[in-house]
Short mmCIF file of C-alpha atoms (C1' of nucleotides) in Angstrom, two decimals:
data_model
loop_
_atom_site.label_atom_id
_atom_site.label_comp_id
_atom_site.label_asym_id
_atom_site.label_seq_id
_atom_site.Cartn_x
_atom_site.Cartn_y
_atom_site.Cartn_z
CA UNK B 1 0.00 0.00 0.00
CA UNK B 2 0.74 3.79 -0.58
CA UNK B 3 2.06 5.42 2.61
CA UNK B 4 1.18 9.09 2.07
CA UNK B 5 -0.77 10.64 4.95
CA UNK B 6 -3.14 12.97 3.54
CA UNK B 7 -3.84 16.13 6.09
CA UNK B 8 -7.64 17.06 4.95
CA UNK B 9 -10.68 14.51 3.94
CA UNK B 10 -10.94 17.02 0.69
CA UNK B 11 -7.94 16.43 -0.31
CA UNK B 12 -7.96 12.53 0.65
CA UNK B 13 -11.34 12.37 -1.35
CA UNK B 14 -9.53 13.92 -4.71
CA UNK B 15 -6.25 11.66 -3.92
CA UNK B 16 -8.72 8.54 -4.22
CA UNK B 17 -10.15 10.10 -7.59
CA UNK B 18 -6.68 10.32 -8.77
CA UNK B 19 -6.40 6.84 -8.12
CA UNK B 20 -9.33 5.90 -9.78
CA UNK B 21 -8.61 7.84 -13.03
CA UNK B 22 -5.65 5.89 -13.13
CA UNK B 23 -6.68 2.48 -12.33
CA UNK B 24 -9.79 3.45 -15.48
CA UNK B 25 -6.97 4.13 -17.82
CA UNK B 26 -4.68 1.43 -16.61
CA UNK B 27 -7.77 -1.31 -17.08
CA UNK B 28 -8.26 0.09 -20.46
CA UNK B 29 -4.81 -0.33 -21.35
CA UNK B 30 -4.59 -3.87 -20.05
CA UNK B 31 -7.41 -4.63 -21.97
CA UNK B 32 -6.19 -3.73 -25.36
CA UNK B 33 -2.68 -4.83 -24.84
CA UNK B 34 -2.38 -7.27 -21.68
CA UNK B 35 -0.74 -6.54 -18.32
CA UNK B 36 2.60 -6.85 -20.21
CA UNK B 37 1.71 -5.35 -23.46
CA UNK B 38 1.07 -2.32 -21.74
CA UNK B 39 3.31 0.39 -20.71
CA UNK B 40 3.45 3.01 -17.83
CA UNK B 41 3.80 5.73 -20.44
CA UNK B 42 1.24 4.43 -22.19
CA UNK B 43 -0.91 4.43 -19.16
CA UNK B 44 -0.07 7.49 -18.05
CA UNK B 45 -0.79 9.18 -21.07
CA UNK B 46 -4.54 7.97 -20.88
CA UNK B 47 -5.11 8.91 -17.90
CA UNK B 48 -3.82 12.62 -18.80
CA UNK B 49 -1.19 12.54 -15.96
CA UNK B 50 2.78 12.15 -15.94
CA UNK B 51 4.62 9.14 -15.74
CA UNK B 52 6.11 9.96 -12.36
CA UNK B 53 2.64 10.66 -11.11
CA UNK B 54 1.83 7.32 -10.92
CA UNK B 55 4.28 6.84 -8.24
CA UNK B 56 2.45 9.28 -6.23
CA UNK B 57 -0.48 6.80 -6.06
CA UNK B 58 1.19 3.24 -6.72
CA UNK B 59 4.36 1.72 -5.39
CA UNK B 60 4.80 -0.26 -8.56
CA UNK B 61 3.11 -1.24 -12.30
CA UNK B 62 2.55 -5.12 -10.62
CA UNK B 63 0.60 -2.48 -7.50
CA UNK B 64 -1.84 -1.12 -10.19
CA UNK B 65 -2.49 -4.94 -11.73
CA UNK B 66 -3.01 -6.33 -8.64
CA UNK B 67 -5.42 -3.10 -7.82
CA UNK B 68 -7.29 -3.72 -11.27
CA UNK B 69 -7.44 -7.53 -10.68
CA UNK B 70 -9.01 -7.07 -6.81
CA UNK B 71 -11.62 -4.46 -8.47
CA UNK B 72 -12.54 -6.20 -11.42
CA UNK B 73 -12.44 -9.52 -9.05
CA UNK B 74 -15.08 -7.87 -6.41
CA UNK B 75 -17.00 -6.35 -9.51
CA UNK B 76 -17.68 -9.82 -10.92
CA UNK B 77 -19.47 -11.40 -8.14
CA UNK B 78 -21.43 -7.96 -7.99
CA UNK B 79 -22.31 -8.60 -11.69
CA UNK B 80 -23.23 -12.36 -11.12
CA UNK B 81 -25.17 -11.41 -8.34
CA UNK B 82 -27.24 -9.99 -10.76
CA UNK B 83 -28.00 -13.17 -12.55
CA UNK B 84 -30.06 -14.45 -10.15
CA UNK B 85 -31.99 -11.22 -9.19
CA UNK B 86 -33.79 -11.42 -12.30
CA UNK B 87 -36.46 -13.78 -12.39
CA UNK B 88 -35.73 -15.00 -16.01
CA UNK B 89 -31.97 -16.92 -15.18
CA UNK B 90 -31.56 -18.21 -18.89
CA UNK B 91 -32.54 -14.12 -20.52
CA UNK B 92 -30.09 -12.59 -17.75
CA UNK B 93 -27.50 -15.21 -18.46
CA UNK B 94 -27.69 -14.19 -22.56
CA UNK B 95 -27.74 -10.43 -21.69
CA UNK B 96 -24.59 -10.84 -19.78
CA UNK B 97 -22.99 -12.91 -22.58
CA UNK B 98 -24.29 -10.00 -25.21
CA UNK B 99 -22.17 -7.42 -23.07
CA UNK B 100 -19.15 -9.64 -22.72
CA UNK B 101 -19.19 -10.03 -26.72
CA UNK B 102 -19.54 -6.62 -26.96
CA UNK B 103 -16.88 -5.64 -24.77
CA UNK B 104 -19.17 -3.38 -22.72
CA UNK B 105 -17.21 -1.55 -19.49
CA UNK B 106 -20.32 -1.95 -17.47
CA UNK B 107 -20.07 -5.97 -17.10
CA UNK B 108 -16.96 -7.94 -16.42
CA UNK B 109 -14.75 -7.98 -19.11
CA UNK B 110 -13.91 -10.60 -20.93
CA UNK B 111 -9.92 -10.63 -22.02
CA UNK B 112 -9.74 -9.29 -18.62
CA UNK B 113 -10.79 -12.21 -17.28
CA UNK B 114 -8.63 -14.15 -19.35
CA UNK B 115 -6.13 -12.83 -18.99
CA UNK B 116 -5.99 -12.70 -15.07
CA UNK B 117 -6.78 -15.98 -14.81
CA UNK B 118 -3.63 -16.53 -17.20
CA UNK B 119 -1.62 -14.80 -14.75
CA UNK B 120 -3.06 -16.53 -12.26
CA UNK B 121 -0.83 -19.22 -13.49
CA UNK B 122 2.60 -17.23 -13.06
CA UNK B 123 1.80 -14.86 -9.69
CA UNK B 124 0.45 -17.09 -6.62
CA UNK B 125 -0.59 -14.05 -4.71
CA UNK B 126 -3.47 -13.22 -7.76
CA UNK B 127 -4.09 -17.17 -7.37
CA UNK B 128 -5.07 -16.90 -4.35
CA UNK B 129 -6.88 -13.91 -4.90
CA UNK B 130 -8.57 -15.71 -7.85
CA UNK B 131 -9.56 -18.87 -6.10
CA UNK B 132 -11.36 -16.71 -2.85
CA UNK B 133 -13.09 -14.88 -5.06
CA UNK B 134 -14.25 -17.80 -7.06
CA UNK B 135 -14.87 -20.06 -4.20
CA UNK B 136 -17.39 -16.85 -3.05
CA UNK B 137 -19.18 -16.94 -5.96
CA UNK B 138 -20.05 -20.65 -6.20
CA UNK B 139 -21.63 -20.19 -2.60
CA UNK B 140 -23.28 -17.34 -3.68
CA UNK B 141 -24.81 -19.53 -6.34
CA UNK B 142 -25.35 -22.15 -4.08
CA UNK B 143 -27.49 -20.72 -1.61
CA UNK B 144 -29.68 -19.35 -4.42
CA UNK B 145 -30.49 -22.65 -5.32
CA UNK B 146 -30.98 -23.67 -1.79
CA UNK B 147 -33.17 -20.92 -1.17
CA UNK B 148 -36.93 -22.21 -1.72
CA UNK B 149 -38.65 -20.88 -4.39
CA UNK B 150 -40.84 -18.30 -2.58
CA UNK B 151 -37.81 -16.54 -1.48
CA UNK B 152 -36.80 -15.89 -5.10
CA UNK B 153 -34.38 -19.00 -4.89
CA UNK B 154 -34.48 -22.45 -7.13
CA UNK B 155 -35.48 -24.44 -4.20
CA UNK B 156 -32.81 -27.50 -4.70
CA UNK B 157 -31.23 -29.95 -2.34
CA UNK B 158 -28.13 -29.93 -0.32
CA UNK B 159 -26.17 -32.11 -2.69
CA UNK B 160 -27.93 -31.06 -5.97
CA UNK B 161 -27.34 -27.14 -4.79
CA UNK B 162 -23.82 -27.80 -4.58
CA UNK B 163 -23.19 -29.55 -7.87
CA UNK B 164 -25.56 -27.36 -10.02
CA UNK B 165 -23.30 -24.60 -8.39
CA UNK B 166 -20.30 -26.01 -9.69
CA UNK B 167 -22.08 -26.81 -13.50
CA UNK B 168 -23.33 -22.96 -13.63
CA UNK B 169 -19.57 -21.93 -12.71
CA UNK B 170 -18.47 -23.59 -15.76
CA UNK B 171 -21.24 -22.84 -18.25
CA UNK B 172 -21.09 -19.18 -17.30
CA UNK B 173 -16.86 -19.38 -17.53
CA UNK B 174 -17.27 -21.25 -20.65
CA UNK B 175 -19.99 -18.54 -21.88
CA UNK B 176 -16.97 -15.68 -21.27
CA UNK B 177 -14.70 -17.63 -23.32
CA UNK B 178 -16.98 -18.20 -26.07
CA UNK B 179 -18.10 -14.65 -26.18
CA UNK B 180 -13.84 -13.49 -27.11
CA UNK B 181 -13.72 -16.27 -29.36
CA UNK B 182 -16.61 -16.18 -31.32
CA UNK B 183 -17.91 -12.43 -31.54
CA UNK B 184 -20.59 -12.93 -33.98
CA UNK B 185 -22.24 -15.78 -32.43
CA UNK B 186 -26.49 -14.94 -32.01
CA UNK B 187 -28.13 -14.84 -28.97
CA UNK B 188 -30.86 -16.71 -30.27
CA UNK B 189 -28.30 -20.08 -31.06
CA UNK B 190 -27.24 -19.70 -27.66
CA UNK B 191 -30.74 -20.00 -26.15
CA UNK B 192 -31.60 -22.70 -28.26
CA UNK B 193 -28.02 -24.57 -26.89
CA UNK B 194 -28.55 -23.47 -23.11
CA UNK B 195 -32.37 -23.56 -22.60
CA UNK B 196 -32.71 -27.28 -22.22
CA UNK B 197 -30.15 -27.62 -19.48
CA UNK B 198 -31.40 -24.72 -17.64
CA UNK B 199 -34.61 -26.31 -17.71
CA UNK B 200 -34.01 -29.32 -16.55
CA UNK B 201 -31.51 -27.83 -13.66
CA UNK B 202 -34.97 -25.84 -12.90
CA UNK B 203 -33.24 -22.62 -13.39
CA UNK B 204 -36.51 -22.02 -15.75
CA UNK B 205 -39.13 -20.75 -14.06
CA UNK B 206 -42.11 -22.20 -12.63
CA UNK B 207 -40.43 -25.40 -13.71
CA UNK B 208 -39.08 -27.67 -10.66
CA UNK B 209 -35.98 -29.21 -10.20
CA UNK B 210 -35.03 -32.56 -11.98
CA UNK B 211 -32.64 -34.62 -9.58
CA UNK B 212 -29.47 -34.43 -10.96
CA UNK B 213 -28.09 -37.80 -10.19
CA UNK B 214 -26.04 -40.18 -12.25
CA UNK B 215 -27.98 -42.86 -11.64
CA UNK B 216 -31.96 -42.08 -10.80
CA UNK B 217 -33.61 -43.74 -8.69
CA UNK B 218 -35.88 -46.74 -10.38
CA UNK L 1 7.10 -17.49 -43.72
CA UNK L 2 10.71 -17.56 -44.34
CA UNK L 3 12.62 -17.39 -47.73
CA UNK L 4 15.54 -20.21 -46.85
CA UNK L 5 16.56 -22.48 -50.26
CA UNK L 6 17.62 -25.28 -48.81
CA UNK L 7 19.86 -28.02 -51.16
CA UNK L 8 19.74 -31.25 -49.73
CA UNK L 9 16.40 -33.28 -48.53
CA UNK L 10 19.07 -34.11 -45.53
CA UNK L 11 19.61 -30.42 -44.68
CA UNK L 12 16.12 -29.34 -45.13
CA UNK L 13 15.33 -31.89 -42.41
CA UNK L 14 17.67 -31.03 -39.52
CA UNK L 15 16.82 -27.62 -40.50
CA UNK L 16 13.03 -28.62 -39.52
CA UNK L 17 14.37 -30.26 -36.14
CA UNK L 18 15.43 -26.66 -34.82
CA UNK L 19 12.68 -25.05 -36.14
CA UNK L 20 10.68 -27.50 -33.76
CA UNK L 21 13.19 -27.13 -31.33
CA UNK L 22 12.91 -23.56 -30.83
CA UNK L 23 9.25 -24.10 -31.02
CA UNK L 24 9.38 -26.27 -28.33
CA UNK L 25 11.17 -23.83 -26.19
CA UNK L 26 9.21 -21.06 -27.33
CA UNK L 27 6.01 -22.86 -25.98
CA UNK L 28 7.62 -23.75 -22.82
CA UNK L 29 8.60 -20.33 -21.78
CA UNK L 30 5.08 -18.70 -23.71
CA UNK L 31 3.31 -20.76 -20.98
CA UNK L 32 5.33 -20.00 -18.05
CA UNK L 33 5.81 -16.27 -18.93
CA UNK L 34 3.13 -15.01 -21.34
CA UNK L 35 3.56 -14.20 -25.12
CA UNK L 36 4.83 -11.07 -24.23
CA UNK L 37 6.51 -11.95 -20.91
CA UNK L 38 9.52 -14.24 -22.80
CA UNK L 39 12.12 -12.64 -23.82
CA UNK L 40 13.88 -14.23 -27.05
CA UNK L 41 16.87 -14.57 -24.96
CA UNK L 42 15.12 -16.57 -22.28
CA UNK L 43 13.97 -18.84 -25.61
CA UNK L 44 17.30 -18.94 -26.90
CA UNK L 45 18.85 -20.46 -24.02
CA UNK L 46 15.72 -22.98 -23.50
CA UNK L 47 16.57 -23.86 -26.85
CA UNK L 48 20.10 -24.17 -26.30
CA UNK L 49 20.40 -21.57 -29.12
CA UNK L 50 22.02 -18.64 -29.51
CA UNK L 51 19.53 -15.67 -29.89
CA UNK L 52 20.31 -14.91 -33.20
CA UNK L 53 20.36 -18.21 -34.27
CA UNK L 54 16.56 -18.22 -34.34
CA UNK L 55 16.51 -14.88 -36.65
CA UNK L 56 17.43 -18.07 -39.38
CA UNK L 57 14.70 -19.88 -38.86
CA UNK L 58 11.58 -17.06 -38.05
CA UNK L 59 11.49 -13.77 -39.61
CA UNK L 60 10.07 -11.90 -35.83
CA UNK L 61 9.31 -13.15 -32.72
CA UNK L 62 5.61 -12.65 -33.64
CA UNK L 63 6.32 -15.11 -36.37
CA UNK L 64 6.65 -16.99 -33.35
CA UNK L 65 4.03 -16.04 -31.94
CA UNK L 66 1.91 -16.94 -34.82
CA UNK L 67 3.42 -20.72 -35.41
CA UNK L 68 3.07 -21.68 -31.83
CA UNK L 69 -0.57 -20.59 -32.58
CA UNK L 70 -1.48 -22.60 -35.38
CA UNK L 71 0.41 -25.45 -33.80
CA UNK L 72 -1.44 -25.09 -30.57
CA UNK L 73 -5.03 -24.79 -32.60
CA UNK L 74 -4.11 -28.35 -34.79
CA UNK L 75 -3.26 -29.88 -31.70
CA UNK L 76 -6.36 -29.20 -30.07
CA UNK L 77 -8.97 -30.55 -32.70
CA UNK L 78 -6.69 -33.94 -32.84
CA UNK L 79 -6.90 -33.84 -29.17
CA UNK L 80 -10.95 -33.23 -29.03
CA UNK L 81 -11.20 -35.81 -31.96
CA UNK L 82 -9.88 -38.46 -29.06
CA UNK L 83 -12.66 -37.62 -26.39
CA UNK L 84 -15.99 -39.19 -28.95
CA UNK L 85 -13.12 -41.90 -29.78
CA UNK L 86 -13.27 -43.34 -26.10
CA UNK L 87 -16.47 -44.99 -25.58
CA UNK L 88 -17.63 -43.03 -22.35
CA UNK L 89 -17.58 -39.60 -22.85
CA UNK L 90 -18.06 -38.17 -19.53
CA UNK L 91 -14.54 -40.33 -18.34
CA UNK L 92 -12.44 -39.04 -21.45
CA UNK L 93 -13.49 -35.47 -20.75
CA UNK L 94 -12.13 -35.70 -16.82
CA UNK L 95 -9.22 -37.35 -18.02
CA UNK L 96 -8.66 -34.24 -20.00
CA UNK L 97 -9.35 -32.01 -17.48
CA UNK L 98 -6.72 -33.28 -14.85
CA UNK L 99 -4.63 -33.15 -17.64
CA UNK L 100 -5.31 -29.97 -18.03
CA UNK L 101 -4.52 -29.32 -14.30
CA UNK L 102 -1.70 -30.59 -14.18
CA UNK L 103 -0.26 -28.60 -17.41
CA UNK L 104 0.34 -31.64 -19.24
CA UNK L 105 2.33 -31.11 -22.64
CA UNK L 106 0.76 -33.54 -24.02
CA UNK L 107 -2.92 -32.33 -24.13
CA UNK L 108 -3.80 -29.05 -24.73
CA UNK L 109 -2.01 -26.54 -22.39
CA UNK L 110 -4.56 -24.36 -20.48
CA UNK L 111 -2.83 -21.20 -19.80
CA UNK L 112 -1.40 -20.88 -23.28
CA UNK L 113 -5.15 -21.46 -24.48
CA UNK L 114 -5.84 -18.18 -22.33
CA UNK L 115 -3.00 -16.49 -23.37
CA UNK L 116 -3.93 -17.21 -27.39
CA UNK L 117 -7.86 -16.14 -26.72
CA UNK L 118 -6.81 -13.16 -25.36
CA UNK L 119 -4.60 -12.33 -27.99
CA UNK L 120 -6.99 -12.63 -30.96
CA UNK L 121 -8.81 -9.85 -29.19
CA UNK L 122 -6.18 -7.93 -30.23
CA UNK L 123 -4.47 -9.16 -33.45
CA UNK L 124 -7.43 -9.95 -36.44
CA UNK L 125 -5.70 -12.75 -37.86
CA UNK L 126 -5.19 -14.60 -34.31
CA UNK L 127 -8.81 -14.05 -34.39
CA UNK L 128 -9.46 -15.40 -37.55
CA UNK L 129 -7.33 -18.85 -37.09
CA UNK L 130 -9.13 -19.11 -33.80
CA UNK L 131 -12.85 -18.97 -35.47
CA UNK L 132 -11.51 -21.17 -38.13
CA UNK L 133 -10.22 -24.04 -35.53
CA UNK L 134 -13.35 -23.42 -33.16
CA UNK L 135 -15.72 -24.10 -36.48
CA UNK L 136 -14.15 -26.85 -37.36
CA UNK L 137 -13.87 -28.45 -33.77
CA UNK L 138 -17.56 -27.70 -33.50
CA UNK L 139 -18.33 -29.36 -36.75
CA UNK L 140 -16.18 -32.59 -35.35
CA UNK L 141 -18.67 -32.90 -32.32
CA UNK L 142 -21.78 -31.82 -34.75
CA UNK L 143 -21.06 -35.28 -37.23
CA UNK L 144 -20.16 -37.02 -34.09
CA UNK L 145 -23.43 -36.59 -32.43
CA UNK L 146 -25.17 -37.30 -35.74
CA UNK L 147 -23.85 -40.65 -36.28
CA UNK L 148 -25.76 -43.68 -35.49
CA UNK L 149 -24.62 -45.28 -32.34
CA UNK L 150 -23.71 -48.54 -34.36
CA UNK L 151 -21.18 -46.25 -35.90
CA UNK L 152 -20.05 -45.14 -32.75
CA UNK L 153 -21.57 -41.93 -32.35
CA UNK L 154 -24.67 -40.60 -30.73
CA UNK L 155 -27.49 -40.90 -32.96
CA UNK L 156 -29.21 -37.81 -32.49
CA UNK L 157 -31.40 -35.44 -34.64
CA UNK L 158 -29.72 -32.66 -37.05
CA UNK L 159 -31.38 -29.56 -34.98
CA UNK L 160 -30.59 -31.19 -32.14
CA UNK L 161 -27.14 -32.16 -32.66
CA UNK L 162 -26.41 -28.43 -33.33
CA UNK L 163 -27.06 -26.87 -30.07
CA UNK L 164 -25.53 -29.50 -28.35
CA UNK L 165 -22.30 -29.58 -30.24
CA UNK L 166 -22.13 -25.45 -28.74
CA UNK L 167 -23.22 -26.54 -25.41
CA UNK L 168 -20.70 -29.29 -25.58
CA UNK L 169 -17.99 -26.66 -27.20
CA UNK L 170 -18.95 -24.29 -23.62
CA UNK L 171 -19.05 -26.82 -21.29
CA UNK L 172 -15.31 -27.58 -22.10
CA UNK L 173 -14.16 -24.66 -22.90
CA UNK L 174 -15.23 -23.26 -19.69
CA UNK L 175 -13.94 -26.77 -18.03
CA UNK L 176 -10.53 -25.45 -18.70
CA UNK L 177 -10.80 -21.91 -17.37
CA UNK L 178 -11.59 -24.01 -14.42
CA UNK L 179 -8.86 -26.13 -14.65
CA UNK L 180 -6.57 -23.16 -14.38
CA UNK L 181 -8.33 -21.20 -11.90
CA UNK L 182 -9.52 -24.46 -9.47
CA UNK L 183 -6.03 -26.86 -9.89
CA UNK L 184 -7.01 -28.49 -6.75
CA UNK L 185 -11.20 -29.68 -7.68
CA UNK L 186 -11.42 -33.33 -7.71
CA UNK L 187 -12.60 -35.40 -10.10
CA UNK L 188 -15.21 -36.69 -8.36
CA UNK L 189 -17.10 -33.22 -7.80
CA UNK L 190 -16.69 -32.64 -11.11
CA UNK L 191 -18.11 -35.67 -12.42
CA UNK L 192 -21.13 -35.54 -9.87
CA UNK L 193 -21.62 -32.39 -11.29
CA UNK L 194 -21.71 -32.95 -15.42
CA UNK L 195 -23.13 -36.50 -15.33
CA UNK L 196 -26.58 -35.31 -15.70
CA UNK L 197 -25.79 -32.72 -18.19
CA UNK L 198 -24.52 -35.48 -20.24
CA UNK L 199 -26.52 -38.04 -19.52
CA UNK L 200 -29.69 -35.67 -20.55
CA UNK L 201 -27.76 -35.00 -23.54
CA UNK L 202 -27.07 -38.69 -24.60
CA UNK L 203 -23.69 -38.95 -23.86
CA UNK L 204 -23.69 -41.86 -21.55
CA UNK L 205 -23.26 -45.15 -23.10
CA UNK L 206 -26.59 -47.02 -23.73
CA UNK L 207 -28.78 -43.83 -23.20
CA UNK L 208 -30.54 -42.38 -25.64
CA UNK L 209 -30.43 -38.76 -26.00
CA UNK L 210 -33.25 -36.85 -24.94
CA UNK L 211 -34.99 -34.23 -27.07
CA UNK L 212 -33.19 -30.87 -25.59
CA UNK L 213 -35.49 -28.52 -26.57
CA UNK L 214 -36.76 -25.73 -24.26
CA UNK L 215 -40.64 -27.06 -24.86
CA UNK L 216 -41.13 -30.74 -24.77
CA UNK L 217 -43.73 -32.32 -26.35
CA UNK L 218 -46.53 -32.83 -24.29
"C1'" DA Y 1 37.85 -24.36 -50.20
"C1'" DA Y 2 33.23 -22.99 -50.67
"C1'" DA Y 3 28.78 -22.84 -48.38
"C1'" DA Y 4 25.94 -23.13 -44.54
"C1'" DA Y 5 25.20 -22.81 -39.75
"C1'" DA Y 6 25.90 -20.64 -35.59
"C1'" DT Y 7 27.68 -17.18 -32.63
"C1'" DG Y 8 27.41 -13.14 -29.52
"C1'" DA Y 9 28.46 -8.42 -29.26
"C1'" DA Y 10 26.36 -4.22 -30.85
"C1'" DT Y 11 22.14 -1.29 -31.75
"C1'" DG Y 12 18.46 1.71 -30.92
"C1'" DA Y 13 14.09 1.68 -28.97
"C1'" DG Y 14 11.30 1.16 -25.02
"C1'" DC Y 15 10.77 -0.50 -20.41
"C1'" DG Y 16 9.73 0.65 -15.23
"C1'" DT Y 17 11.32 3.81 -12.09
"C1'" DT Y 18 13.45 8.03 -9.87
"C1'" DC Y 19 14.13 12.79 -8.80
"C1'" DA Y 20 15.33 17.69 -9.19
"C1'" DT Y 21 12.35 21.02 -10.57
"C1'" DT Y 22 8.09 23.69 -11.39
"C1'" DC Y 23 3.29 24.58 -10.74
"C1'" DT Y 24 -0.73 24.67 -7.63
"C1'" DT Y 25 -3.07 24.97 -3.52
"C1'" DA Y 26 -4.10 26.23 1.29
"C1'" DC Y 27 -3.89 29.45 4.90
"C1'" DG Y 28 -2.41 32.71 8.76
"C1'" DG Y 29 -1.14 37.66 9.57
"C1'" DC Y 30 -2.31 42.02 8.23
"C1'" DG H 1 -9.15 41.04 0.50
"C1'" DC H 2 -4.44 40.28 -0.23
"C1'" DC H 3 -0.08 38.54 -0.03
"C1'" DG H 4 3.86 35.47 1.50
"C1'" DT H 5 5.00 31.12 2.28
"C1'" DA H 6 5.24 26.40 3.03
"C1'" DA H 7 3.63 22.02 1.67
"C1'" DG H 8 1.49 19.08 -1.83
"C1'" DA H 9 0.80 17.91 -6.50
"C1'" DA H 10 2.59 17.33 -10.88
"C1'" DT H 11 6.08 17.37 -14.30
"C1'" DG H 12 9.35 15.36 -17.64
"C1'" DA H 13 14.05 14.50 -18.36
"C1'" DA H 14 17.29 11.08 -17.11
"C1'" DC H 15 18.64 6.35 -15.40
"C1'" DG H 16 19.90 1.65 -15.83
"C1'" DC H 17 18.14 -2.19 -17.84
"C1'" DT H 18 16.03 -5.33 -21.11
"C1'" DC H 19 13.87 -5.82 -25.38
"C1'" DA H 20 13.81 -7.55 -30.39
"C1'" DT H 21 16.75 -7.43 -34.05
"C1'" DT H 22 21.12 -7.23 -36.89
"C1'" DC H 23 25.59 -8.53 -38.62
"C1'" DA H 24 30.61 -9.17 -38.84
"C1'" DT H 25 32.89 -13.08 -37.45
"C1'" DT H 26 33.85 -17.89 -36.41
"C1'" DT H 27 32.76 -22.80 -36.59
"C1'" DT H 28 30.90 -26.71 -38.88
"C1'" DT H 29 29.50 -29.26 -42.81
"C1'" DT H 30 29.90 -30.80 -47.48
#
DNA sequence: AAAAAATGAATGAGCGTTCATTCTTACGGC
DNA sequence: GCCGTAAGAATGAACGCTCATTCATTTTTT
């Protein structure tokens, strides 16, 4: 951390904007050339500041990636969150995978995510980082389909909750991936793909829960 | 490409054996450090090259770049092709997925498949290799699951074989995002978790598929 | 001995980072 | 209200280093 003492709140409140208009130009960098790609000049130039500046706010370049990663990190289980506010899982699940196609600041995005989980590979403090935030997410998901269905949850089973969770991790991961690699894919093939397993993991609703066990009961 | 007459058959040969060699190396240090993390020197000496020893055999590093690409991309449909070979499909996908945990070099490597998405966000003919591979690795599942089962694949309807082969194309794409960001998830979990998926779908041996679309017929 | 392969030092550009310097702001005495 | 001043904010040139790339030179092959 930065080890500036700041003497009045005004001025602590505009050293925090500072940081913010740098951490907005540093994630936009990132995102069109990488963590590596991108340079401090670079950086610095779109956020309209001096190089040296940057040191005013940051200790280091790896500072402002860990920064971006924590943000965009905290922002993601805001945005999945979302997903099961709506009452329609499958339509929220497509809008989310229009934005990440699109690129759109306002969701997570997606080379972001790709690329921190790539350097979650090389840098064991953003693994770490990476697996508590994911590991929050999946119980986020899981006690919305433990919830019963009157509460706005899916109404599921211990077990069932905690597999589904798992499955919806992966579909939704795989649906980020997808999105980079194939821009110009409709929503309307995706439904088509997604609806039946939504529907039979109940996430449709008024539809109940199938069990989801390998072997079923006879 | 590069512009190197070779005379002999026996030359042109050993001068394919470094170009795989520094290849190899290339890969190796792409996956620990990022495409634009490794340094040609640090490929050089993987290689047990000098540095501008490799200037002989690729015109840039981004020539590199670009060849471990399309290497990476062939390997990866022959390595899909192998998962409707095995007769249990929900077996040969977890088999690739702690291979994928482990970082394997002999399946597909997971943080170099990050690294490459990524990068066709930002370089159009990455892109354009990618979509070419993905179509064709979707079209690979597509015939498989229209097969009859005597022929070894899954018998199922045209319409219906499409969405699944991009559910199917999801599911694993976003297995390995997992793979990378979860090394320690067991098997187990994991299969708990995608044996109804697939067994809805067909996948299991002896089931048929059922009819995944979002209204059944009453 | 001619040709090809391989070297590794040299090159300029760009990297992350630092720091002496300048500009801006805040504020107490008048 | 105004000014003097001290501290904070911001600059941008300079630093040492590494980068991708080149090429005169040496070693190996034929």
């Amino acid at each position: 951390m930065n080890a500036i003492q700041r003497r009045s709140p005004r001025a602590e409140a505009k050293a925090e904007s500072q940081r913010e208009r740098i951490l907005d130009a540093a994630q936009k960098c990132f995102i069109e050339h990488g963590f590596h790609g991108a340079g401090m000049a670079l950086i610095a130039e779109t956020a309209g500041v001096s190089a040296g500046l940057i040191y005013r706010y940051f200790d280091s370049k790896h500072a402002i990636v860990l920064a971006i990663i924590a943000r965009e990190l905290e922002g993601k289980r805001a945005k999945i969150e979302e997903l099961h506010a709506r009452d329609d899982f499958l339509e929220a699940v497509i809008a989310k995978f229009r934005g990440w196609q699109a690129g759109e600041p306002e969701v997570m995005n997606a080379p972001l995510f790709l690329e921190m989980s790539a350097e979650g590979t090389r840098a064991p403090e953003v693994a770490r980082a990476i697996a508590a935030s994911d590991a929050l997410t999946r119980q986020d998901f899981e006690r919305w389909l433990l919830r019963p269905r009157a509460e706005g949850g899916v109404g599921m089973a211990a077990d069932c909750a905690r597999r589904s969770a798992l499955l919806v991790q992966c579909l939704i991961e795989g649906l980020v991936v997808r999105a980079v690699r194939d821009p110009g894919l409709d929503a309307a093939t995706l439904r088509e793909a997604l609806a039946p397993v939504f529907h039979a993991m109940g996430l449709t609703p008024g539809v109940q829960a199938a069990p989801p066990s390998p072997e079923p009961s006879p």
